[in-house]
Coordinates of C-alpha atoms and ligand atoms in Angstrom, one line a residue:
M1 CA 177.5 86.9 80.6
L2 CA 178.6 90.4 81.3
N3 CA 180.4 90.8 78.0
T4 CA 177.4 89.6 75.9
I5 CA 175.2 92.4 77.0
S6 CA 175.0 95.3 74.6
S7 CA 176.0 98.8 75.8
E8 CA 172.4 99.9 75.2
Q9 CA 171.2 97.4 77.7
T10 CA 173.7 98.5 80.3
L11 CA 172.2 101.4 82.2
D12 CA 172.2 103.4 85.3
A13 CA 168.7 102.4 86.4
I14 CA 166.1 99.9 85.3
I15 CA 162.5 100.6 86.3
V16 CA 160.0 97.8 86.2
G17 CA 156.4 98.9 85.3
A18 CA 154.9 101.7 83.2
G19 CA 152.2 102.9 85.5
L20 CA 152.1 106.3 87.2
S21 CA 155.1 105.5 89.4
G22 CA 157.3 104.1 86.6
M23 CA 156.6 107.0 84.3
Y24 CA 157.4 109.7 86.9
Q25 CA 160.5 107.8 88.1
L26 CA 161.8 107.7 84.5
H27 CA 161.2 111.4 84.1
T28 CA 163.1 112.4 87.3
L29 CA 166.0 110.1 86.8
R30 CA 166.4 110.8 83.1
D31 CA 165.5 114.5 82.9
Q32 CA 166.6 115.8 86.3
L33 CA 169.6 113.6 87.0
G34 CA 170.6 112.8 83.4
L35 CA 170.9 109.1 84.0
R36 CA 170.5 106.4 81.4
V37 CA 167.3 104.6 82.3
K38 CA 164.7 102.3 80.8
V39 CA 161.3 101.2 81.9
L40 CA 160.5 97.5 81.2
E41 CA 156.8 96.9 80.9
A42 CA 155.0 93.6 80.3
A43 CA 151.9 95.2 78.7
E44 CA 151.8 96.8 75.3
G45 CA 151.3 100.3 76.6
V46 CA 151.4 102.5 79.7
G47 CA 148.9 102.5 82.5
G48 CA 149.9 99.7 84.9
T49 CA 146.8 98.4 86.7
W50 CA 144.6 100.8 84.6
H51 CA 145.8 99.2 81.5
H52 CA 144.3 95.9 82.5
N53 CA 141.3 96.8 84.7
R54 CA 138.8 97.4 81.9
Y55 CA 135.8 95.8 83.6
P56 CA 132.4 97.4 83.1
G57 CA 132.1 100.3 85.5
A58 CA 135.8 100.6 86.2
R59 CA 136.3 104.0 87.7
C60 CA 138.6 105.7 90.2
D61 CA 137.3 106.2 93.8
S62 CA 139.6 109.1 94.3
E63 CA 138.1 112.4 93.0
S64 CA 139.6 113.2 89.7
H65 CA 141.4 116.4 90.6
S66 CA 143.3 114.3 93.3
Y67 CA 144.1 111.5 90.9
M68 CA 146.8 113.3 88.8
F69 CA 150.3 114.5 89.0
Y70 CA 151.0 118.0 90.5
F71 CA 154.8 118.1 90.2
S72 CA 154.7 120.0 86.9
P73 CA 152.5 123.2 86.7
E74 CA 152.6 122.8 82.9
L75 CA 151.3 119.3 83.1
V76 CA 148.5 120.4 85.4
Q77 CA 147.5 123.1 83.0
S78 CA 147.5 120.7 80.1
W79 CA 144.8 118.4 81.4
E80 CA 141.1 118.6 82.3
W81 CA 139.1 115.7 83.8
T82 CA 135.4 115.5 82.7
E83 CA 133.8 113.8 85.7
R84 CA 134.1 113.8 89.5
Y85 CA 135.5 110.3 89.3
P86 CA 137.2 109.4 86.1
Q87 CA 136.4 106.2 84.2
Q88 CA 139.1 103.8 83.3
P89 CA 139.3 104.9 79.6
E90 CA 139.8 108.5 80.7
I91 CA 142.5 107.5 83.2
L92 CA 144.3 105.6 80.5
R93 CA 144.0 108.7 78.2
Y94 CA 145.6 110.8 81.0
M95 CA 148.4 108.3 81.5
N96 CA 149.1 108.3 77.7
H97 CA 149.0 112.1 77.8
V98 CA 151.6 112.1 80.6
A99 CA 153.8 109.7 78.6
D100 CA 153.6 112.0 75.5
F101 CA 153.9 115.3 77.5
L102 CA 157.1 114.1 79.2
K103 CA 158.4 112.3 76.0
L104 CA 158.8 109.1 77.9
R105 CA 158.1 106.5 75.1
P106 CA 161.6 106.3 73.7
D107 CA 162.8 105.0 77.0
M108 CA 160.1 102.5 77.6
V109 CA 160.3 98.9 76.4
F110 CA 156.9 97.3 76.1
N111 CA 155.7 93.7 75.8
T112 CA 158.7 92.8 78.0
R113 CA 158.0 90.9 81.2
V114 CA 160.7 90.6 83.8
A115 CA 161.4 86.9 84.5
S116 CA 164.1 87.4 87.1
A117 CA 166.4 90.1 88.6
Q118 CA 169.6 89.1 90.3
F119 CA 172.1 91.3 92.2
D120 CA 175.6 90.7 90.9
E121 CA 177.7 91.6 93.8
P122 CA 181.2 91.6 92.2
H123 CA 180.1 94.0 89.5
N124 CA 177.6 95.9 91.8
L125 CA 174.9 95.6 89.2
W126 CA 171.4 94.4 89.0
R127 CA 170.9 91.9 86.1
V128 CA 167.4 91.6 84.8
I129 CA 166.3 88.8 82.5
T130 CA 163.1 89.1 80.6
S131 CA 160.8 86.2 79.7
E132 CA 162.1 86.4 76.1
G133 CA 165.7 86.0 77.4
Q134 CA 166.9 89.5 77.0
V135 CA 169.4 90.7 79.6
W136 CA 169.5 94.2 81.0
Q137 CA 171.8 95.5 83.7
A138 CA 172.0 98.6 85.8
K139 CA 173.3 99.9 89.1
Y140 CA 169.8 100.6 90.4
L141 CA 166.7 98.5 90.2
I142 CA 163.5 100.3 90.9
T143 CA 160.2 98.3 91.1
A144 CA 157.2 100.3 90.1
V145 CA 154.9 97.4 89.8
G146 CA 151.9 98.8 91.7
C147 CA 150.2 97.4 94.8
L148 CA 147.2 95.8 93.1
S149 CA 148.3 94.2 89.9
S150 CA 148.5 90.4 90.6
A151 CA 145.1 88.9 90.2
N152 CA 143.7 86.6 92.9
V153 CA 141.8 83.9 91.0
P154 CA 140.3 81.5 93.6
A155 CA 141.2 77.9 93.2
I156 CA 137.7 76.6 92.8
K157 CA 137.4 72.9 92.0
G158 CA 136.2 72.4 88.4
L159 CA 136.9 75.8 87.0
D160 CA 138.7 74.2 84.1
S161 CA 135.6 72.3 83.1
F162 CA 133.4 75.4 82.8
Q163 CA 132.1 75.5 79.2
G164 CA 131.2 79.2 79.3
Q165 CA 133.6 82.1 79.6
W166 CA 135.3 83.2 82.8
V167 CA 137.3 86.3 83.4
H168 CA 138.9 88.2 86.3
T169 CA 138.1 91.9 86.4
S170 CA 141.8 92.9 86.5
A171 CA 142.5 91.0 83.2
W172 CA 139.4 92.1 81.3
P173 CA 139.9 91.5 77.6
K174 CA 140.6 94.6 75.6
E175 CA 137.9 93.6 73.1
G176 CA 135.4 93.4 75.9
V177 CA 133.1 90.6 76.9
D178 CA 129.7 90.4 75.3
L179 CA 127.3 90.0 78.3
R180 CA 124.1 91.0 76.4
G181 CA 121.3 88.6 77.3
K182 CA 123.6 86.2 79.0
R183 CA 123.4 84.5 82.4
V184 CA 126.3 86.2 84.3
G185 CA 127.6 85.3 87.7
V186 CA 129.8 87.8 89.7
V187 CA 131.9 86.4 92.6
G188 CA 133.1 89.1 94.9
T189 CA 131.6 92.2 96.4
G190 CA 134.7 94.4 97.2
S191 CA 135.3 97.8 95.6
T192 CA 135.6 96.2 92.1
G193 CA 132.4 94.0 92.3
I194 CA 130.5 97.0 93.7
Q195 CA 131.5 99.1 90.8
A196 CA 130.9 96.4 88.2
I197 CA 127.6 94.9 89.4
P198 CA 125.3 97.8 88.5
V199 CA 126.7 98.1 85.0
I200 CA 126.8 94.3 84.4
A201 CA 123.1 94.1 85.6
E202 CA 122.2 96.5 82.8
Q203 CA 123.9 94.4 80.1
A204 CA 123.2 90.9 81.2
G205 CA 120.1 88.9 80.7
H206 CA 120.3 87.7 84.3
L207 CA 122.9 88.4 87.0
T208 CA 123.7 86.2 90.0
V209 CA 125.9 87.9 92.7
F210 CA 127.8 85.5 94.9
Q211 CA 128.4 87.3 98.2
R212 CA 130.8 85.9 100.8
T213 CA 131.1 89.1 102.9
A214 CA 128.6 91.9 102.9
N215 CA 130.1 95.3 102.4
Y216 CA 129.5 98.9 103.3
S217 CA 129.3 101.3 100.4
I218 CA 128.7 105.0 100.1
P219 CA 127.1 106.6 97.1
A220 CA 129.8 108.1 94.9
R221 CA 127.4 110.9 93.5
N222 CA 129.4 111.0 90.3
A223 CA 128.6 113.9 88.0
P224 CA 130.3 115.9 85.1
L225 CA 132.6 118.6 86.3
S226 CA 131.5 122.2 85.8
D227 CA 133.7 124.7 83.9
D228 CA 134.0 126.6 87.2
F229 CA 135.4 123.6 89.0
K230 CA 137.9 122.8 86.2
R231 CA 139.1 126.5 86.4
H232 CA 139.3 126.2 90.2
V233 CA 141.6 123.2 89.9
K234 CA 144.0 125.0 87.4
Q235 CA 144.0 128.2 89.5
N236 CA 144.5 126.5 92.8
A237 CA 146.9 123.6 91.9
N238 CA 149.5 124.6 94.6
E239 CA 146.8 124.7 97.3
I240 CA 145.4 121.3 96.3
R241 CA 148.8 119.7 96.2
A242 CA 149.7 121.2 99.6
L243 CA 146.4 119.9 101.1
M244 CA 147.0 116.4 99.9
Q245 CA 150.4 116.4 101.4
E246 CA 149.1 117.4 104.8
T247 CA 146.3 114.9 105.2
P248 CA 146.6 111.3 106.6
N249 CA 145.3 109.7 103.5
A250 CA 146.6 112.0 100.7
H251 CA 143.1 113.0 99.6
C252 CA 142.1 116.6 99.1
F253 CA 139.8 116.8 102.0
R254 CA 140.5 117.1 105.7
I255 CA 139.3 114.8 108.4
K256 CA 137.2 116.7 110.9
Q257 CA 138.9 116.8 114.3
R258 CA 136.0 115.7 116.4
S259 CA 134.7 112.5 117.9
A260 CA 131.6 110.8 116.7
L261 CA 130.7 110.4 120.4
E262 CA 131.0 114.1 121.3
V263 CA 128.0 115.3 119.4
S264 CA 124.3 114.7 120.0
D265 CA 122.5 111.9 118.2
E266 CA 120.6 114.5 116.1
E267 CA 123.8 116.3 115.1
R268 CA 125.6 113.1 114.2
Q269 CA 122.7 111.9 112.1
A270 CA 122.7 115.3 110.3
I271 CA 126.4 115.1 109.7
Y272 CA 126.2 111.6 108.3
Q273 CA 123.2 112.5 106.1
A274 CA 125.0 115.5 104.7
A275 CA 128.1 113.3 104.0
W276 CA 125.8 110.6 102.4
D277 CA 124.2 113.2 100.2
K278 CA 127.6 114.7 99.2
G279 CA 128.9 111.2 98.5
G280 CA 132.4 109.6 98.1
L281 CA 135.2 108.7 100.4
Q282 CA 134.7 111.9 102.4
F283 CA 132.1 110.1 104.4
R284 CA 134.8 108.6 106.5
A285 CA 136.2 112.1 107.2
T286 CA 133.2 113.1 109.2
F287 CA 134.8 112.2 112.5
D288 CA 138.4 111.5 113.4
D289 CA 137.8 108.4 115.6
L290 CA 135.9 106.2 113.2
L291 CA 138.9 104.0 112.6
R292 CA 140.2 104.1 116.2
D293 CA 137.1 103.6 118.4
K294 CA 134.7 100.8 117.9
E295 CA 131.8 102.6 119.6
A296 CA 132.4 105.6 117.3
N297 CA 132.6 103.3 114.3
D298 CA 129.3 101.6 115.3
T299 CA 127.5 104.9 114.8
A300 CA 128.6 105.1 111.1
A301 CA 128.0 101.4 110.6
I302 CA 124.4 101.6 111.9
F303 CA 123.7 104.6 109.8
I304 CA 124.9 102.8 106.6
K305 CA 123.1 99.5 107.4
H306 CA 119.9 101.5 107.9
K307 CA 120.4 103.1 104.5
I308 CA 120.8 99.7 102.9
Q309 CA 117.6 98.5 104.5
Q310 CA 115.8 101.5 103.2
V311 CA 117.0 101.2 99.6
V312 CA 116.6 97.4 99.1
Q313 CA 113.0 96.5 98.8
D314 CA 113.1 92.7 99.5
P315 CA 113.7 92.4 103.3
E316 CA 115.6 89.2 103.0
V317 CA 118.0 90.6 100.4
A318 CA 118.3 93.8 102.5
A319 CA 119.2 91.7 105.5
L320 CA 121.9 89.8 103.6
L321 CA 123.4 92.9 102.2
S322 CA 123.4 94.7 105.6
D323 CA 124.7 91.7 107.6
I324 CA 128.2 93.2 107.7
D325 CA 130.7 91.5 110.0
H326 CA 133.4 94.2 110.2
P327 CA 133.7 97.8 111.3
F328 CA 133.1 100.5 108.6
A329 CA 136.2 101.4 106.6
A330 CA 138.3 98.7 108.3
K331 CA 138.3 97.2 104.8
R332 CA 138.8 99.6 102.0
P333 CA 135.4 101.3 101.9
P334 CA 133.9 101.1 98.4
I335 CA 131.8 103.9 96.9
D336 CA 129.2 103.1 94.3
S337 CA 126.7 104.2 91.7
H338 CA 123.4 102.5 92.5
Y339 CA 124.9 99.3 93.9
F340 CA 122.2 98.6 96.5
E341 CA 119.4 99.8 94.1
T342 CA 120.6 97.1 91.6
F343 CA 119.2 94.4 93.9
N344 CA 115.7 95.8 93.3
R345 CA 116.0 94.7 89.6
D346 CA 114.1 91.7 88.4
N347 CA 117.1 90.2 86.7
V348 CA 119.4 90.3 89.7
H349 CA 119.7 87.6 92.4
L350 CA 121.9 87.6 95.5
V351 CA 123.4 84.3 96.7
D352 CA 124.8 84.0 100.2
I353 CA 128.0 82.0 99.9
R354 CA 129.1 82.7 103.4
H355 CA 126.5 80.2 104.8
H356 CA 126.2 78.2 101.6
P357 CA 129.8 78.2 100.1
I358 CA 130.7 77.4 96.5
E359 CA 131.4 73.7 96.3
C360 CA 132.6 73.6 92.7
I361 CA 132.2 74.9 89.2
D362 CA 131.0 72.4 86.5
A363 CA 130.5 72.7 82.8
N364 CA 127.3 74.7 83.2
G365 CA 127.8 77.0 86.2
I366 CA 128.4 77.3 89.9
Q367 CA 127.3 74.7 92.5
T368 CA 127.0 75.9 96.1
T369 CA 126.1 73.7 99.0
Q370 CA 122.5 74.7 98.5
A371 CA 121.8 75.0 94.8
H372 CA 123.2 75.0 91.2
Y373 CA 123.3 78.3 89.3
P374 CA 123.5 77.8 85.4
L375 CA 125.8 80.5 83.9
D376 CA 127.2 81.6 80.6
V377 CA 129.9 83.9 82.0
I378 CA 131.6 83.9 85.4
V379 CA 133.2 87.2 86.5
F380 CA 135.7 87.0 89.3
A381 CA 135.9 90.3 91.2
T382 CA 138.0 88.5 93.8
G383 CA 140.8 91.1 94.2
F384 CA 144.5 90.8 94.2
D385 CA 147.6 89.2 95.7
A386 CA 148.1 92.7 97.0
M387 CA 151.4 94.6 97.7
T388 CA 153.8 91.6 97.6
G389 CA 152.3 89.5 94.7
S390 CA 153.9 91.3 91.8
L391 CA 157.2 91.7 93.6
L392 CA 157.5 88.1 94.5
R393 CA 156.6 86.9 91.0
M394 CA 159.7 88.6 89.6
N395 CA 162.1 86.1 91.1
I396 CA 164.3 88.8 92.7
S397 CA 167.5 87.6 94.4
G398 CA 169.8 89.9 96.3
R399 CA 173.1 89.6 98.1
D400 CA 174.5 86.0 98.3
G401 CA 171.6 84.8 96.1
L402 CA 169.0 85.5 98.8
A403 CA 165.6 85.1 97.2
L404 CA 163.0 87.8 98.0
N405 CA 160.6 84.9 98.5
D406 CA 162.8 83.5 101.3
A407 CA 163.6 86.9 102.8
W408 CA 159.9 87.5 103.1
H409 CA 158.8 84.0 104.0
A410 CA 157.2 85.4 107.2
G411 CA 155.9 88.5 105.5
P412 CA 157.3 91.6 103.9
R413 CA 160.3 93.2 105.8
T414 CA 161.2 96.6 104.5
Y415 CA 162.7 99.8 105.7
L416 CA 160.1 102.6 105.1
G417 CA 158.6 100.5 102.3
L418 CA 161.5 101.8 100.2
Q419 CA 164.3 99.2 100.5
V420 CA 164.7 95.6 101.7
P421 CA 167.8 94.5 103.7
G422 CA 169.9 92.2 101.6
F423 CA 168.9 93.9 98.3
P424 CA 171.3 96.8 97.8
N425 CA 170.4 99.6 95.4
M426 CA 166.9 98.2 94.9
F427 CA 164.1 100.6 95.6
T428 CA 160.4 99.7 95.8
I429 CA 157.9 102.5 94.9
T430 CA 154.9 102.3 97.2
G431 CA 156.2 99.0 98.6
P432 CA 154.8 97.1 101.6
G433 CA 155.5 99.1 104.7
S434 CA 154.6 102.4 103.0
P435 CA 151.1 104.0 103.3
S436 CA 150.4 102.9 99.7
V437 CA 146.9 101.4 99.5
L438 CA 145.6 103.2 102.6
C439 CA 146.0 106.5 100.7
N440 CA 145.3 108.2 97.5
L441 CA 148.2 107.0 95.3
P442 CA 149.4 109.8 93.0
P443 CA 150.6 112.2 95.8
Q444 CA 152.3 109.2 97.4
I445 CA 153.9 108.2 94.2
E446 CA 155.3 111.8 93.8
Q447 CA 156.7 111.6 97.4
H448 CA 158.3 108.2 96.9
V449 CA 159.8 109.1 93.5
N450 CA 161.1 112.4 94.7
W451 CA 162.7 110.7 97.8
I452 CA 164.3 108.0 95.6
T453 CA 165.5 110.6 93.1
D454 CA 167.1 112.8 95.8
C455 CA 168.6 109.7 97.3
I456 CA 170.1 108.5 94.0
A457 CA 171.4 112.0 93.4
H458 CA 173.1 111.9 96.8
L459 CA 174.7 108.5 96.0
Q460 CA 175.9 109.6 92.6
T461 CA 177.4 112.9 93.8
H462 CA 179.1 111.3 96.8
G463 CA 180.6 108.3 95.0
I464 CA 178.5 105.8 97.0
K465 CA 178.4 102.5 95.3
Q466 CA 175.9 100.8 97.4
M467 CA 172.9 101.7 99.6
E468 CA 171.2 99.0 101.6
A469 CA 168.6 99.1 104.4
D470 CA 170.0 98.0 107.8
A471 CA 168.4 94.8 109.1
A472 CA 167.7 96.3 112.6
A473 CA 166.3 99.5 111.2
S474 CA 164.0 97.3 109.0
D475 CA 162.9 95.2 112.0
D476 CA 162.1 98.4 113.9
W477 CA 160.1 99.8 110.9
V478 CA 158.1 96.5 110.7
Q479 CA 157.3 97.0 114.4
Q480 CA 156.2 100.6 113.7
V481 CA 154.0 99.4 110.9
N482 CA 152.4 96.8 113.2
D483 CA 152.0 99.4 116.0
A484 CA 150.4 101.9 113.7
A485 CA 147.9 99.2 112.5
N486 CA 147.2 98.0 116.0
A487 CA 146.2 101.6 117.0
T488 CA 143.3 101.3 114.6
L489 CA 140.4 98.8 113.9
L490 CA 142.1 97.8 110.6
P491 CA 143.6 94.5 111.7
Q492 CA 140.3 93.2 113.1
V493 CA 139.0 92.2 109.7
R494 CA 139.0 88.4 109.1
H495 CA 139.4 88.4 105.3
S496 CA 141.3 91.6 104.8
W497 CA 143.7 91.8 101.9
Y498 CA 145.6 94.4 103.9
L499 CA 146.7 91.4 106.0
G500 CA 147.2 89.1 103.1
A501 CA 144.4 87.0 104.4
N502 CA 142.6 86.7 101.0
V503 CA 145.4 84.6 99.5
P504 CA 145.7 81.0 100.8
G505 CA 149.1 80.4 102.4
K506 CA 150.1 84.1 102.4
P507 CA 151.7 85.2 105.7
R508 CA 149.2 87.2 107.8
V509 CA 151.0 90.5 108.3
F510 CA 149.5 93.9 108.1
M511 CA 151.3 95.3 105.1
P512 CA 150.6 99.1 104.6
Y513 CA 151.7 101.7 107.0
A514 CA 148.6 103.1 108.8
G515 CA 150.3 106.0 110.6
G516 CA 149.2 108.4 107.9
F517 CA 150.8 109.9 104.8
A518 CA 151.7 113.2 106.4
R519 CA 153.5 111.5 109.3
Y520 CA 155.2 109.0 106.9
R521 CA 156.4 111.8 104.7
G522 CA 158.0 113.6 107.7
I523 CA 159.8 110.4 108.7
C524 CA 161.2 109.9 105.3
D525 CA 162.4 113.5 105.1
E526 CA 164.0 113.2 108.5
V527 CA 165.8 110.0 107.6
A528 CA 167.2 111.7 104.5
A529 CA 168.2 114.8 106.4
Q530 CA 170.1 112.7 108.9
G531 CA 172.3 111.3 106.2
Y532 CA 170.0 108.4 105.4
R533 CA 169.7 107.1 108.9
G534 CA 169.1 103.3 108.9
F535 CA 170.8 102.7 105.6
H536 CA 174.3 101.5 104.9
L537 CA 176.1 103.7 102.4
R538 CA 179.2 102.0 101.0
T539 CA 181.8 103.8 98.9
Ligands
N01_601 O1 139.1 93.1 95.8 P1 138.8 92.9 97.3 P2 138.6 94.3 94.8 N1 135.2 83.0 97.1 O2 139.8 91.9 97.8 C1 135.6 88.0 97.4 C2 141.3 98.8 94.6 N2 140.3 99.3 93.7 O3 139.2 94.1 93.5 O4 135.6 89.8 101.6 C3 134.3 83.9 97.2 O5 138.5 94.1 98.1 C4 135.9 88.7 98.7 O6 135.2 88.2 99.8 P3 135.7 88.3 101.3 C5 140.9 99.2 96.0 O7 142.0 99.6 96.8 C6 140.5 100.6 93.4 O8 137.2 94.6 95.0 O9 137.2 87.9 101.2 N3 134.5 85.2 97.3 C7 135.5 90.2 98.3 O10 134.1 90.3 98.4 C8 140.3 98.0 96.5 O11 140.2 97.8 97.9 C9 139.6 101.2 92.7 O12 134.9 87.4 102.0 C10 135.8 85.6 97.2 C11 136.0 90.2 96.9 O13 136.0 88.9 96.4 C12 141.2 97.0 95.8 O14 141.3 97.4 94.5 C13 138.5 100.5 92.1 C14 136.8 84.6 97.1 C15 137.3 90.8 96.7 O15 137.4 92.1 97.2 C16 140.7 95.6 95.8 O16 139.3 95.6 95.5 C17 138.4 99.2 92.4 C18 136.5 83.3 97.1 N4 137.4 82.3 97.0 C19 139.3 98.6 93.2 N5 138.0 85.3 97.1 C20 139.8 102.7 92.5 O17 139.0 103.4 92.3 C21 137.7 86.6 97.3 N6 136.4 86.8 97.3 C22 141.2 103.2 92.4

């Protein structure tokens, strides 16, 4: 097979995925190290998850000036966001701008889905086969497939028989879905549902929201950015970047170093009210023990539940929306634009599927154990097979034909979220075991890509043929990931996708590293400085 592969398809590195991580990785390996690299991407263009998540109201929860690359001063100066939180079309424009600015397109192969990737040990090559049967091979395989890109469509009996249209938010048709005047049902009230529901309510004739787990949400307080702020970002790019690298969650705000229990009730209320008025994810930065101490967390939870009850006029609906069974921010905390207010509209109805679950879908709509809801369109805002889904779907096999699915049968096992034992020369950008979804992603992508690039430079200059995570170092890292999670309230959530609990049959393992971005970065730097401690380097 080796001889049938053209020289153009024999490379130094193959990157899978043309989102932010794949684009930056291509730039560093090609333009800094001078390697021959291609990005393989299933979609017709760049953007990764933002290429597909076109649902109404899709917007970033990170503030726009933190959701961009800072590695290039010229790139920073070449771009201006228009709003505090960018909408999906603007994010996609940004990503296309990055691709053009860095002249990446000639080395990206679109409409090309990876069907399998096998490590060929005798030739020390990764061989990648696409669903069209093309074969590519390279010394290094770098997965840049994102953490949230495999849709979780619930297996509800009868879905196939539905005569209307159904769609998952993360695979929203490019041409849109005409919801005008229609009876629409939304299943799911996570970050996505909470963004989409207010916008869908404005378009639909009638909207039924199927809620399994009530959720906290903080007002986003989105607004256009002033010229002053845009100037501030350009003039203070270094400071903004440095701040994001120092914080536990890679956002550009610091968490206040104080306990929610050390201030008076009046002071705490005033602090929460100010954060509520300011809006956004900064609410959870009001105190540093909200995710560590249940009693501290309760103070935030009570404040938000009270706000929900104030906003929502119907007391029964307010009770359902504020009957939240988990600590604040122990699930990814959504932020919203008029989510709770939407339930005051005449055309919106909330259905409690925790106590009256969905039984089936029939030709005309959704049947719960209590009632039938006729629908023209069903929108599943039911999230993702997060962190591992896209990796496992690629049919990756490493040394001795070991399938990644088998290696991870009990849950993902990585070293630093960067490599998997048994899979030499394969790197995972923001893989399980890295802070990833607990943090703002662009700064983390920069950190991971820079680390991988420095590492590959080291391998190339020292004539090292293979790099592979040590099994014991990986087990130790998995333990550290568990310990970091157990020091927080995060693992306490029943349905959390951080634990894989949202996908039937998925092993229940806490996947992201909860010890904080700044600490993680320090560990990665130290490992590199110690000659890549915990990796086998074979010449
Ligand atoms: O998905 P989710 P999401 N029957 O898994 C419900 C990122 N994101 O797409 O909680 C009925 O959080 C499920 O109910 P329950 C962000 O990281 C980023 O909303 O499991 N309901 C829940 O209500 C976010 O955290 C941005 O009981 C079912 C919902 O569906 C992540 O994406 C914007 C069900 C799923 O919530 C995922 O958010 C938006 C079933 N069978 C999202 N299965 C940015 O701004 C699931 N549910 C960057």
